[in-house]
CSV table of C-alpha atoms in Angstrom, one decimal:
chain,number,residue,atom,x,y,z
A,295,UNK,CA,-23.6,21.3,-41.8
A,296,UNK,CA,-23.1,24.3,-39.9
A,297,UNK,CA,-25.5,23.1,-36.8
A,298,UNK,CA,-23.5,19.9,-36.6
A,299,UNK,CA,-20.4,22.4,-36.4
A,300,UNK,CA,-21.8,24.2,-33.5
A,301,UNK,CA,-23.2,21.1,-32.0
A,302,UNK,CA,-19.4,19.3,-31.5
A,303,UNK,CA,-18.1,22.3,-30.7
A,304,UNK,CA,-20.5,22.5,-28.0
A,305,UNK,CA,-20.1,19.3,-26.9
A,306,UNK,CA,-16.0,19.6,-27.0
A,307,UNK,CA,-16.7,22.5,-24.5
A,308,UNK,CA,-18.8,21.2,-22.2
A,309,UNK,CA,-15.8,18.2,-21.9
A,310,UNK,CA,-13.6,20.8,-21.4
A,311,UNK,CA,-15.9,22.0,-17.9
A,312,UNK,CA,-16.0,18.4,-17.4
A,313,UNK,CA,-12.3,17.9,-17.3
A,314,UNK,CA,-12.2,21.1,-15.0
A,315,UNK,CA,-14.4,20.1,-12.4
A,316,UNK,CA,-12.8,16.5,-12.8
A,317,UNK,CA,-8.6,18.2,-11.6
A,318,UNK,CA,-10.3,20.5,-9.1
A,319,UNK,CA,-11.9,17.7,-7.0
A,320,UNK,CA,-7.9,16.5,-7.0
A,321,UNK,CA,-7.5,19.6,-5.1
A,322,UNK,CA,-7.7,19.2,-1.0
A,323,UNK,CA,-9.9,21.7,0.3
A,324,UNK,CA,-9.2,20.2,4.4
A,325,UNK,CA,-11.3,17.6,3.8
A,326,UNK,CA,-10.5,13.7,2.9
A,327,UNK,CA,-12.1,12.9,-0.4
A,328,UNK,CA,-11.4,9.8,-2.5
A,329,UNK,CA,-11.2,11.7,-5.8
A,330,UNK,CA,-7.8,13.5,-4.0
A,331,UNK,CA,-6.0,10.2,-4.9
A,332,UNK,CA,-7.1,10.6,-8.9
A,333,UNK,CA,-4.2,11.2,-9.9
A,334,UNK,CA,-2.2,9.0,-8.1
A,335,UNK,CA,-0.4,6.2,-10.5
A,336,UNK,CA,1.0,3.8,-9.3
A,337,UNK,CA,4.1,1.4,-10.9
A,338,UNK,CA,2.9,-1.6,-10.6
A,339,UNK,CA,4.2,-4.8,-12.3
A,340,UNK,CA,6.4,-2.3,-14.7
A,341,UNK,CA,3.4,-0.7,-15.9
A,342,UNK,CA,1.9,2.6,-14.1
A,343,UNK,CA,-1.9,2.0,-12.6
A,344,UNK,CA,-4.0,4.2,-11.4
A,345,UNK,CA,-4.3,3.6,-7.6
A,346,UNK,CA,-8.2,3.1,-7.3
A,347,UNK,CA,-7.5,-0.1,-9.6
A,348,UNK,CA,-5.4,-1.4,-7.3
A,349,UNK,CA,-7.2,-0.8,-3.8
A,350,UNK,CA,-10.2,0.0,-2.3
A,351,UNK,CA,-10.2,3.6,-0.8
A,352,UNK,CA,-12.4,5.1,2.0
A,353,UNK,CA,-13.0,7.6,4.4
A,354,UNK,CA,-13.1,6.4,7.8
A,355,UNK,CA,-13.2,10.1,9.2
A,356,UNK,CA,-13.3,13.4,7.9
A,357,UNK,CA,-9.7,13.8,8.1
A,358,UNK,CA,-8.2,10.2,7.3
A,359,UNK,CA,-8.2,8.4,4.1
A,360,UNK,CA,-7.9,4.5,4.2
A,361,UNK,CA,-6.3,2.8,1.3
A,362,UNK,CA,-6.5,-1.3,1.4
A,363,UNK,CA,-4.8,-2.6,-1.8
A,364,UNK,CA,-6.1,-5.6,-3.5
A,365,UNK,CA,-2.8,-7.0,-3.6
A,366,UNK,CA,-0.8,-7.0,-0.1
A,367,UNK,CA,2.1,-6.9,-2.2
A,368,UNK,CA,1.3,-3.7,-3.5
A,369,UNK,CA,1.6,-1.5,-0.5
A,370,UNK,CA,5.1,-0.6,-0.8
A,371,UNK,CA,4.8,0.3,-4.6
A,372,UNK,CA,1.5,2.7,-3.6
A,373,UNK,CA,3.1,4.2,-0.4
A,374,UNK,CA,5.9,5.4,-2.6
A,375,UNK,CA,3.7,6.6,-5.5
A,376,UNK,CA,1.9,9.1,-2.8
A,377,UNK,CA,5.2,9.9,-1.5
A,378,UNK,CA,6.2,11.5,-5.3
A,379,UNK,CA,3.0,13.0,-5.8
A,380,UNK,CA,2.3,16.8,-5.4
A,381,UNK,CA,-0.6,15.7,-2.7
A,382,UNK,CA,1.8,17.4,0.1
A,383,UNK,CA,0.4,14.1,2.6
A,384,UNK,CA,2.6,11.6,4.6
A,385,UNK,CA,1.4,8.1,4.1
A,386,UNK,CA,1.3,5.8,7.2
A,387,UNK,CA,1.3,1.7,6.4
A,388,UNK,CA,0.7,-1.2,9.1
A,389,UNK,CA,1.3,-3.8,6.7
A,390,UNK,CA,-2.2,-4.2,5.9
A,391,UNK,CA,-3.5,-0.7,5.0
A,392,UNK,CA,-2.7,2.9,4.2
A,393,UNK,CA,-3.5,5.7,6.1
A,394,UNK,CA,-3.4,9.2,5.0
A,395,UNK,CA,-4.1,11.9,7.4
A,396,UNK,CA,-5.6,15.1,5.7
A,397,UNK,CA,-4.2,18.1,7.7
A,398,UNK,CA,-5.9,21.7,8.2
A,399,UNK,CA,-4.9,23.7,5.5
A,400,UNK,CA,-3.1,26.8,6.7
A,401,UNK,CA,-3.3,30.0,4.8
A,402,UNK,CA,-0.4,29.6,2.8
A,403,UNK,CA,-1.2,26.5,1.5
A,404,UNK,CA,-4.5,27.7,1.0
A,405,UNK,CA,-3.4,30.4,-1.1
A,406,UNK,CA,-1.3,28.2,-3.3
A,407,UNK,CA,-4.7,26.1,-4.1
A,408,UNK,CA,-6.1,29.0,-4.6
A,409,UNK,CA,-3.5,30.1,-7.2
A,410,UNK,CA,-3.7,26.2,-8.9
A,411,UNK,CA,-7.5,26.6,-9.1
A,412,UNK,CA,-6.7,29.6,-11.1
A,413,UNK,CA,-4.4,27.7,-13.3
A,414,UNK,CA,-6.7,24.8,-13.7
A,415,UNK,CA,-9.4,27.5,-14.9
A,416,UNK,CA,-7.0,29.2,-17.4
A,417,UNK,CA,-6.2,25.7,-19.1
A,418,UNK,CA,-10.1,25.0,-19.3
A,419,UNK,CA,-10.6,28.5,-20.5
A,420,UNK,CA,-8.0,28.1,-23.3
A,421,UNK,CA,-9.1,24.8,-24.7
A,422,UNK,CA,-12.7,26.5,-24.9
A,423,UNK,CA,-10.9,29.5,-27.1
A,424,UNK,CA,-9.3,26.8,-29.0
A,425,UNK,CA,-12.5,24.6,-29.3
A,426,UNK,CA,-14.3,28.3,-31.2
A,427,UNK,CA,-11.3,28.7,-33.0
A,428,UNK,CA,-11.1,25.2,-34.4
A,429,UNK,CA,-15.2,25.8,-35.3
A,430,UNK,CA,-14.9,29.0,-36.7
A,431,UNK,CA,-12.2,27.6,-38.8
A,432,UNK,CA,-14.8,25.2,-40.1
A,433,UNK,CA,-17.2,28.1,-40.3
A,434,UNK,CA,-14.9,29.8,-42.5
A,435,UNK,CA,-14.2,26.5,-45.1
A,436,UNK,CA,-17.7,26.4,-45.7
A,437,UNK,CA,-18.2,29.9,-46.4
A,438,UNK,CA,-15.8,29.3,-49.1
A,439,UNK,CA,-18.6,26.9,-50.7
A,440,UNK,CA,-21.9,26.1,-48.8
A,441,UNK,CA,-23.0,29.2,-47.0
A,442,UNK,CA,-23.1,32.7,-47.5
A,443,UNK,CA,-20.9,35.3,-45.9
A,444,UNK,CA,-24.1,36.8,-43.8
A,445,UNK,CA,-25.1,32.9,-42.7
A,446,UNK,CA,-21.1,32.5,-42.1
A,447,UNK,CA,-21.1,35.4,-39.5
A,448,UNK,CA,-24.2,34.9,-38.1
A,449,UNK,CA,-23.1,31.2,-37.2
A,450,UNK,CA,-19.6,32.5,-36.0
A,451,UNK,CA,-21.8,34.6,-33.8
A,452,UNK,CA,-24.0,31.8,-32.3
A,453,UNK,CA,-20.3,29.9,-31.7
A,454,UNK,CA,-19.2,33.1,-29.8
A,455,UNK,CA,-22.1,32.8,-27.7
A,456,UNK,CA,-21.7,29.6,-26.7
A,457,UNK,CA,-17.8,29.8,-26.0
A,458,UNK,CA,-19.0,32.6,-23.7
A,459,UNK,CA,-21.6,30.8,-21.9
A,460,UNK,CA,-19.0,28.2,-21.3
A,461,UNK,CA,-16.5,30.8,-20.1
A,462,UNK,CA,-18.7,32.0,-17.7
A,463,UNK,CA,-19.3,28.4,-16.6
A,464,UNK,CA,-15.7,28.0,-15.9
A,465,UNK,CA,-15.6,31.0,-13.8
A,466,UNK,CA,-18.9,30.0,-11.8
A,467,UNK,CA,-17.0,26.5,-11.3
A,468,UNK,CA,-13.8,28.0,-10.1
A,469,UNK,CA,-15.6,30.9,-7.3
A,470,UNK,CA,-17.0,27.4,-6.0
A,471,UNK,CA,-13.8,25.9,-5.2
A,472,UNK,CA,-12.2,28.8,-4.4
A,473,UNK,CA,-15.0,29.6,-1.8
A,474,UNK,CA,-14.8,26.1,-1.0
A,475,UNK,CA,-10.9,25.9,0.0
A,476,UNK,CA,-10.6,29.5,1.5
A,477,UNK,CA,-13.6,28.0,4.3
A,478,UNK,CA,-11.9,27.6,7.8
């Protein structure tokens, strides 16, 4: 019982890196990526979409982002939902397409990635805190019946470990992208 324990809490965690890595590639580092428009929803029909279900998005360049929507009726509805989002890009539309030129980051802005990187890292860092505390929790109920108090701390142990392998994942993850935006 106590392996399975460990086991989802180990799997929990490395979600948790996975949702990390996932909101730092919507972070522009001066280069147009697809995954920048993630987040991006889009109101479409009265319900909100994601935009890469609605169009097809490329990179023509390393600077410019193409977005063709499926439905030309559509471009209106997407060119506003870029204009609302935090993405900090000016969309251009020719009636067709989308264009979305990725500017050079200047320092400032660089340092204000820098500082959401930092926040992204703190969430991902707290829900693997929460994800021993919610295990060691667990621990602690079985204690109470299945295991001994030795076999309880030894297990909390292996669960503090892992959280710290995990943390140190999250700090190996966010050096990256911080190296990666602060390039000129």
């Amino acid at each position: 019982m106590p392996q399975s324990i460990k086991k989802s809490a180990e799997e929990r965690m490395e979600k948790a890196i996975q949702a990390l890595k996932r909101d730092l590639a919507t972070l522009r580092a001066g280069r147009a990526a697809p995954s920048l428009l993630d987040r991006v929803q889009v109101e479409y029909y009265g319900a909100m979409t994601p935009l890469n279900q609605l169009a097809n998005i490329n990179t023509p360049d390393s600077r410019t982002l193409m977005i063709q929507p499926w439905d030309k009726s559509s471009l209106a509805d997407i060119e506003r939902a870029i204009q609302k989002s935090d993405l900090g890009l000016t969309p251009s539309n020719d009636g067709i397409s989308i264009r979305l030129v990725v500017p050079a980051l200047t320092e400032e802005r660089r340092t204000e990635l820098v500082k959401m990187t930092k926040k992204y890292g703190e969430e991902a860092k707290v829900a693997i805190r929460n994800i021993r505390r919610d295990a060691n929790d667990d621990i602690k109920k079985l204690e109470k019946t299945d295991i001994s108090e030795d076999e309880s701390r030894r297990h909390q142990d292996d669960i503090q470990k892992t959280t710290d392998k995990f943390i140190a994942e999250v700090d190996k993850v966010l050096a990256a992208k911080e190296k990666e935006i602060m390039e000129v």
